[in-house]
mmCIF file of C-alpha atoms and ligand atoms in Angstrom:
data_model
loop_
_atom_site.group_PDB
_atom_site.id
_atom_site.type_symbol
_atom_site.label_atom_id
_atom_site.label_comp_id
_atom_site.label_asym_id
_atom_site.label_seq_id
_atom_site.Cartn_x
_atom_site.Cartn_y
_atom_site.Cartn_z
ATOM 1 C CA UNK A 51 49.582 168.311 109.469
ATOM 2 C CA UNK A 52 47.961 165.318 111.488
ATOM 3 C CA UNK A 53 49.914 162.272 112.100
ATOM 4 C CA UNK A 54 48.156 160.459 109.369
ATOM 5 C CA UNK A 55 48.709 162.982 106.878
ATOM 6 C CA UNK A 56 51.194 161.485 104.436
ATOM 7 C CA UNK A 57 51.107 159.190 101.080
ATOM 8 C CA UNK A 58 53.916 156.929 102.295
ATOM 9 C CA UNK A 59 55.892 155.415 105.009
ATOM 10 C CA UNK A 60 59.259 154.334 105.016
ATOM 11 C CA UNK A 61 61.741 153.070 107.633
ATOM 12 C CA UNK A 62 65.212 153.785 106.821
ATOM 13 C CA UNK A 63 68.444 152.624 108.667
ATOM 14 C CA UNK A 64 71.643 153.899 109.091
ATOM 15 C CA UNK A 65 74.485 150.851 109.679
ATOM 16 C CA UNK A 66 78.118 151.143 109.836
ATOM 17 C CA UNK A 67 81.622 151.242 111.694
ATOM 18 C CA UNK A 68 81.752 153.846 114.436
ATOM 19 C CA UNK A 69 82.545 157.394 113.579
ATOM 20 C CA UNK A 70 81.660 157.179 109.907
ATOM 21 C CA UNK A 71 79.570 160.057 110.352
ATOM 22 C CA UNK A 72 75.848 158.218 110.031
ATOM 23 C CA UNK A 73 74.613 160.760 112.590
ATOM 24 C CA UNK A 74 75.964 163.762 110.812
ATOM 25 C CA UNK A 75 74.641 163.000 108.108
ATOM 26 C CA UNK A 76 71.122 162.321 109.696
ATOM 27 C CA UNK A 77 71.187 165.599 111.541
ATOM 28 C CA UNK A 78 72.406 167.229 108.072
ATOM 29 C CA UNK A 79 69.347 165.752 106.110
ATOM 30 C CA UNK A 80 66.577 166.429 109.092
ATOM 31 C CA UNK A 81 67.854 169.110 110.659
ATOM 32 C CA UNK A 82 69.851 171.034 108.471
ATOM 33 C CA UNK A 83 72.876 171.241 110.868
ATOM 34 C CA UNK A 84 76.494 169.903 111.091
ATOM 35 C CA UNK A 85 76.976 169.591 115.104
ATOM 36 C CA UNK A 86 79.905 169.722 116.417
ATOM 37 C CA UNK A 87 81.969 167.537 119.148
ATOM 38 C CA UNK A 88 79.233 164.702 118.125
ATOM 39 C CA UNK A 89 79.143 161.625 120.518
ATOM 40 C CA UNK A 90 79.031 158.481 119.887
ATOM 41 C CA UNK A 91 75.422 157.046 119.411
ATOM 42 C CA UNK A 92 74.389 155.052 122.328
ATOM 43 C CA UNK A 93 72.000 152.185 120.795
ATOM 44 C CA UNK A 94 69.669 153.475 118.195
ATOM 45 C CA UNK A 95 68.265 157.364 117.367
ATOM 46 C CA UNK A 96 65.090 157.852 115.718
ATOM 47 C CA UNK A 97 64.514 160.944 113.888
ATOM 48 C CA UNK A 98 61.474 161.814 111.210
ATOM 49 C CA UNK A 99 61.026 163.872 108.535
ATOM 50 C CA UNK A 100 58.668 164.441 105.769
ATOM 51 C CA UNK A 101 59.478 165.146 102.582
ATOM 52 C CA UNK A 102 57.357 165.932 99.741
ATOM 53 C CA UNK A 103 58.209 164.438 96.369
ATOM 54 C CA UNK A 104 55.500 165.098 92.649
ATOM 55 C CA UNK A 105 53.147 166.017 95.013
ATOM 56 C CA UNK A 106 52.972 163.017 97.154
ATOM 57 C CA UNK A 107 53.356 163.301 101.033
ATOM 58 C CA UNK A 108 56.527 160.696 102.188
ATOM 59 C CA UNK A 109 57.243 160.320 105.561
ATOM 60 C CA UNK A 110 60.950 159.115 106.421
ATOM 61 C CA UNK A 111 61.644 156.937 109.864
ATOM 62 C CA UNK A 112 65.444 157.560 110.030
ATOM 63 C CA UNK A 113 66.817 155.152 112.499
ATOM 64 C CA UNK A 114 70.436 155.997 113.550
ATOM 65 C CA UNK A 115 72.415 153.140 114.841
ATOM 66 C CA UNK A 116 75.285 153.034 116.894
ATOM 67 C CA UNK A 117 78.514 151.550 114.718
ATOM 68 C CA UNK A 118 80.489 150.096 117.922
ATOM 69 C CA UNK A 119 80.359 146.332 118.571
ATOM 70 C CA UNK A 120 79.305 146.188 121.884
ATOM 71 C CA UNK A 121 75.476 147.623 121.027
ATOM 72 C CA UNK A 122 75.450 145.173 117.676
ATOM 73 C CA UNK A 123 72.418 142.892 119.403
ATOM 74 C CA UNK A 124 70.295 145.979 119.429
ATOM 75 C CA UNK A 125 71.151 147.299 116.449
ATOM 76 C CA UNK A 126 70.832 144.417 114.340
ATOM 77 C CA UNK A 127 66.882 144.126 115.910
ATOM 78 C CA UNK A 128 65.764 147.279 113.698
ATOM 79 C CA UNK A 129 67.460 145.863 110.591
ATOM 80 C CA UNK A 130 63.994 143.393 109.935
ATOM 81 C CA UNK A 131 61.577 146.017 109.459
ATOM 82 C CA UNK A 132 63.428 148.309 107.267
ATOM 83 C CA UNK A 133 62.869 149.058 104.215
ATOM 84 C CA UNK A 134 65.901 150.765 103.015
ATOM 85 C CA UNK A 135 69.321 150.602 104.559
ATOM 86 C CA UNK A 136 72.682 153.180 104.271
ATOM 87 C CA UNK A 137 75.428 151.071 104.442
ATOM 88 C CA UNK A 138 78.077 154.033 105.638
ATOM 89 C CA UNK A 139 81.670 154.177 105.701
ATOM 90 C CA UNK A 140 84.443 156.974 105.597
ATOM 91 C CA UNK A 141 86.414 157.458 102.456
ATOM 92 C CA UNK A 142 89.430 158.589 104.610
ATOM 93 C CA UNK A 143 89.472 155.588 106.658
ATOM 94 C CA UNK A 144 90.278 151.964 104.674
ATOM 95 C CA UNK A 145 89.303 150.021 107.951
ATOM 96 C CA UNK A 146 86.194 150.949 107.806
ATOM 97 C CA UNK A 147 85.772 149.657 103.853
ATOM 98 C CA UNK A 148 87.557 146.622 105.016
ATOM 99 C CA UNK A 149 84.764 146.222 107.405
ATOM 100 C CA UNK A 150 82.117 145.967 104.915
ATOM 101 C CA UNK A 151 81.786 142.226 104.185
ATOM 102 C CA UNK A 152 81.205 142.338 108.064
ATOM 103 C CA UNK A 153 78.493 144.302 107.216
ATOM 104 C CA UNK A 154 77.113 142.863 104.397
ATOM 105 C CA UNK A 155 76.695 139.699 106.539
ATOM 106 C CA UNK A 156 74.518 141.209 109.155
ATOM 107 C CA UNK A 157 72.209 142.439 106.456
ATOM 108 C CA UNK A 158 71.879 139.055 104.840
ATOM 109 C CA UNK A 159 71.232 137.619 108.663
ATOM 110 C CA UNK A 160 68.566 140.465 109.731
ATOM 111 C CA UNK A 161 67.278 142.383 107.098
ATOM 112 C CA UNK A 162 64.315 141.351 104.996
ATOM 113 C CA UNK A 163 65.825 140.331 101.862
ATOM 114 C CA UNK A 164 63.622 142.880 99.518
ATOM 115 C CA UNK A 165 65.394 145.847 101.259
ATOM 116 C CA UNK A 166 66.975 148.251 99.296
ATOM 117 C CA UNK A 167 70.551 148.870 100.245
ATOM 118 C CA UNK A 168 72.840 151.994 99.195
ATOM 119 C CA UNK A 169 76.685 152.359 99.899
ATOM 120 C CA UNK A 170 77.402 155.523 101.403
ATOM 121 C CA UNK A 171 81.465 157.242 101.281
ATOM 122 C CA UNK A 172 80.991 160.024 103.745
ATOM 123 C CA UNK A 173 83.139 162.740 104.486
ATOM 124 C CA UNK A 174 84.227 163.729 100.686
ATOM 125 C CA UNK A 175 85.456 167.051 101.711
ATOM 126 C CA UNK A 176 88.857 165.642 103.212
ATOM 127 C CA UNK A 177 89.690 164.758 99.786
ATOM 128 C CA UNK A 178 93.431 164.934 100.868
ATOM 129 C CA UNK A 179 93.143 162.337 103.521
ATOM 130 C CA UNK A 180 90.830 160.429 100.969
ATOM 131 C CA UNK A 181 91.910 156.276 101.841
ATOM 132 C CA UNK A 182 89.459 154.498 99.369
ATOM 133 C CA UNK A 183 89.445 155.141 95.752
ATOM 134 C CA UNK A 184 86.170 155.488 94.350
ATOM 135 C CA UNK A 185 86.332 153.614 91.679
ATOM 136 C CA UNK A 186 87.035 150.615 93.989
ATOM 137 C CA UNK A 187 84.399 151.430 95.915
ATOM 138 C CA UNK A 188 82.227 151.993 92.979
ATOM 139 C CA UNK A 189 83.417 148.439 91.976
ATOM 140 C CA UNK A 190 82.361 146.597 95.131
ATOM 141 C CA UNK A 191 79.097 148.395 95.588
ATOM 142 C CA UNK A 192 78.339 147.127 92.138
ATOM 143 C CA UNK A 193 79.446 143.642 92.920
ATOM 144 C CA UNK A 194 77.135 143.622 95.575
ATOM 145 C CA UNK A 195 74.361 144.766 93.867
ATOM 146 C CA UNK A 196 74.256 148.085 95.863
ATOM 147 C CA UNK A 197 73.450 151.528 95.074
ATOM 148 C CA UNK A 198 76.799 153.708 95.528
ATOM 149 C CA UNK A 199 77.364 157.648 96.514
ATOM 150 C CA UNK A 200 79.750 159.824 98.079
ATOM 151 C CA UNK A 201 78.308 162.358 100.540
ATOM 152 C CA UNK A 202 79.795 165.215 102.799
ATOM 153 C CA UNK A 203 77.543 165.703 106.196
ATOM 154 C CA UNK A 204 79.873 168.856 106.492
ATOM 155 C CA UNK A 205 79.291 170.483 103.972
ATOM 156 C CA UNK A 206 75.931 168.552 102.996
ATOM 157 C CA UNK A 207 77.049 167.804 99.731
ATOM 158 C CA UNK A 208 74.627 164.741 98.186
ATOM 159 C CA UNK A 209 72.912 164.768 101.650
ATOM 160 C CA UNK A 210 69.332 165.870 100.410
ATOM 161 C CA UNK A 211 69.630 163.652 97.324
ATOM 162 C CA UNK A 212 71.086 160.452 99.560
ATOM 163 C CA UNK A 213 67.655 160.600 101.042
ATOM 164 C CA UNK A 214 65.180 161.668 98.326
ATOM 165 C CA UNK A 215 66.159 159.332 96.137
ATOM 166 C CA UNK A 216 65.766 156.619 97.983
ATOM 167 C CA UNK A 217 62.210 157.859 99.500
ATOM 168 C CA UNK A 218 62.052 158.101 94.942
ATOM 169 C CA UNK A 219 63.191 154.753 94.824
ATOM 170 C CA UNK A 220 61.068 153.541 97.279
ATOM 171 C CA UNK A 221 57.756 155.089 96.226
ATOM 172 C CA UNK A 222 58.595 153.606 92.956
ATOM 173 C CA UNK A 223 58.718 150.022 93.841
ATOM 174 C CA UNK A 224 55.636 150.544 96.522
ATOM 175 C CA UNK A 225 53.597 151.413 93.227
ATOM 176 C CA UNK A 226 54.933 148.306 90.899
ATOM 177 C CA UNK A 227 54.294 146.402 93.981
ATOM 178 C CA UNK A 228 50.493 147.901 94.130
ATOM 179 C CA UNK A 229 50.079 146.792 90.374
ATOM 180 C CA UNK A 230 51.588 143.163 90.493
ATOM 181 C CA UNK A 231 49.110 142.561 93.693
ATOM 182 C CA UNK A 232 45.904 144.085 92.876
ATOM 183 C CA UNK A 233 44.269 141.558 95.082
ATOM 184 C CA UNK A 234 46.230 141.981 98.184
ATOM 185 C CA UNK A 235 47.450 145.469 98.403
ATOM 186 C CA UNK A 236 50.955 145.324 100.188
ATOM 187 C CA UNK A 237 52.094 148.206 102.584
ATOM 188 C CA UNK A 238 54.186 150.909 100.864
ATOM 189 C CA UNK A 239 58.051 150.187 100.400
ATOM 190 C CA UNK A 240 57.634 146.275 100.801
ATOM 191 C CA UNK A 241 58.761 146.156 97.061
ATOM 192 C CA UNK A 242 60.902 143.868 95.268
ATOM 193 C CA UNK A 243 64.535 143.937 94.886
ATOM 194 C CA UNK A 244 66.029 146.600 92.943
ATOM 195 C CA UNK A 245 69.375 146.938 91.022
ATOM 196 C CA UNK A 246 69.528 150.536 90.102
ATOM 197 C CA UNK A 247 67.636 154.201 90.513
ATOM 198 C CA UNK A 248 65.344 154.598 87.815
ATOM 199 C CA UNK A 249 63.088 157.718 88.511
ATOM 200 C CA UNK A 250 65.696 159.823 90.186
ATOM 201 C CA UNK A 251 69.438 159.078 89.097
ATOM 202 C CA UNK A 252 72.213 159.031 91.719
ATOM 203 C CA UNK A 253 74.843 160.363 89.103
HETATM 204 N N1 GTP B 367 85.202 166.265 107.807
HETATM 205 C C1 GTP B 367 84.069 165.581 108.061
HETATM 206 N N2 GTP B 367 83.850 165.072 109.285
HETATM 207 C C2 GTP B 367 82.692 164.402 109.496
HETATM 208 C C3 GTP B 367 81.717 164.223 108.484
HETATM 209 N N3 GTP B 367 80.693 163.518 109.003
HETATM 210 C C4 GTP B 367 81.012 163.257 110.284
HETATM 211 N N4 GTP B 367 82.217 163.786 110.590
HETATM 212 C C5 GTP B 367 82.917 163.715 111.895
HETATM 213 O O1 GTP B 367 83.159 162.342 112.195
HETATM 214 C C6 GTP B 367 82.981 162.098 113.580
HETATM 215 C C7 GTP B 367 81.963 160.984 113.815
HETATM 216 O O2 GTP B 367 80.689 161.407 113.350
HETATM 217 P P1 GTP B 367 79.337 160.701 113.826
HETATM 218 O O3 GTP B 367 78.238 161.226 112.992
HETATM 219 O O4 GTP B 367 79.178 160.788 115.298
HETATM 220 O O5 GTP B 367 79.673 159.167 113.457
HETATM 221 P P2 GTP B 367 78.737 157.882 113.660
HETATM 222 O O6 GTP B 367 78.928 157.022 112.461
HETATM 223 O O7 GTP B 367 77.353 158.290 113.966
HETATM 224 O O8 GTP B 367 79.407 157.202 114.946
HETATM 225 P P3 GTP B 367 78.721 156.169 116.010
HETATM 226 O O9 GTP B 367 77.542 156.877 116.582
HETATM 227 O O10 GTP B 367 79.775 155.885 117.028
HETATM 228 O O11 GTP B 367 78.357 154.937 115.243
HETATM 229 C C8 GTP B 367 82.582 163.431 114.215
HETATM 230 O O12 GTP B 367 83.739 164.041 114.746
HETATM 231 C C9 GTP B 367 82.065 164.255 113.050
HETATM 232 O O13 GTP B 367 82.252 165.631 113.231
HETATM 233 C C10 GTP B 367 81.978 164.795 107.189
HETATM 234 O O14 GTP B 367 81.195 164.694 106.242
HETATM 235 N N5 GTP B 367 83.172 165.456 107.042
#
């Protein structure tokens, strides 16, 4: 496949407090792998994969950013261009819930404002140690006008769909976005705001 050889584009960034598990759950989706004694992620990782979705070529830009403070400045440059963002925390650790206002006020400070944002509760499979109820976080997500999931990079549950539907979600809006501008043909994924999934359901 040559490097132009797709239907779409998208840029897609991970944010969140360190150790949620954004990188497992990028290696998970691109690489199929759960690695083990994982660092911590030193600035930003870039990783690409290409998924193919009704027959139409999408290529995913999955930028993995690191969650501690001290690299925020060069994380928060990759927020502008993005089209979709996975706002990640752990469902066995409260803090990093508490931290999401934090996080909610980067977005609104870097990210273009038509950029589709999903809440991510990783690490599902230590239900015993599970901190945050869902239905809380369900509740907050919703308040916020976010799309909301629970995912397991160990044992890749809702991994795969995490990502295809939001390439779904994406194509989707790239298309409306074709037919409200038939003069000026925007680039794909520079759609409007969405509320909720409509081609591929996140239940
Ligand atoms: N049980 C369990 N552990 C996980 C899961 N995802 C990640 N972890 C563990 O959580 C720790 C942190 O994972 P990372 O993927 O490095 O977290 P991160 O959010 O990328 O961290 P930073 O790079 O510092 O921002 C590692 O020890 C992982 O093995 C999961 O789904 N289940």
């Amino acid at each position: 496949m040559s490097m132009e050889d797709y239907d779409y584009l998208f840029k897609i960034v991970l944010i969140g407090n360190a150790g949620v598990g954004k990188t497992c759950l990028v290696r998970r989706f691109t690489q199929g792998l759960f690695p083990p004694g994982q660092g911590a992620t030193i600035g930003v990782d870039f990783m690409i994969k290409t998924v193919e979705i009704r027959g139409e070529k999408v290529k995913l830009q999955i930028w993995d950013t690191a969650g501690q403070e001290r690299f925020r400045s060069i994380t928060q440059s990759y927020y502008r261009s993005a089209n979709a963002l996975i706002l990640t925390y752990d469902i066995t650790c409260e803090d990093s819930f508490r931290c999401l206002p934090e996080w909610l006020r980067e977005i609104e400070q870097y990210a273009n404002n038509q950029v589709v944002t999903i809440l991510v509760g990783n690490k599902i499979d230590l239900a015993e140690k599970r901190e945050v109820l869902r239905q809380k976080a369900e509740d907050f997500a919703e308040s916020q006008s976010m799309l909301y999931l629970e995912t397991s990079a160990k044992e890749s549950d809702n991994v795969e769909k995490l990502f295809l539907d939001l390439a779904c979600e994406l194509i989707r809006e790239a298309k409306q976005n074709k037919l409200d501008n038939t003069d000026s043909a925007p680039m794909p994924g520079e759609g409007k705001a969405i509320s909720y999934l409509s081609c591929c359901s996140l239940n």
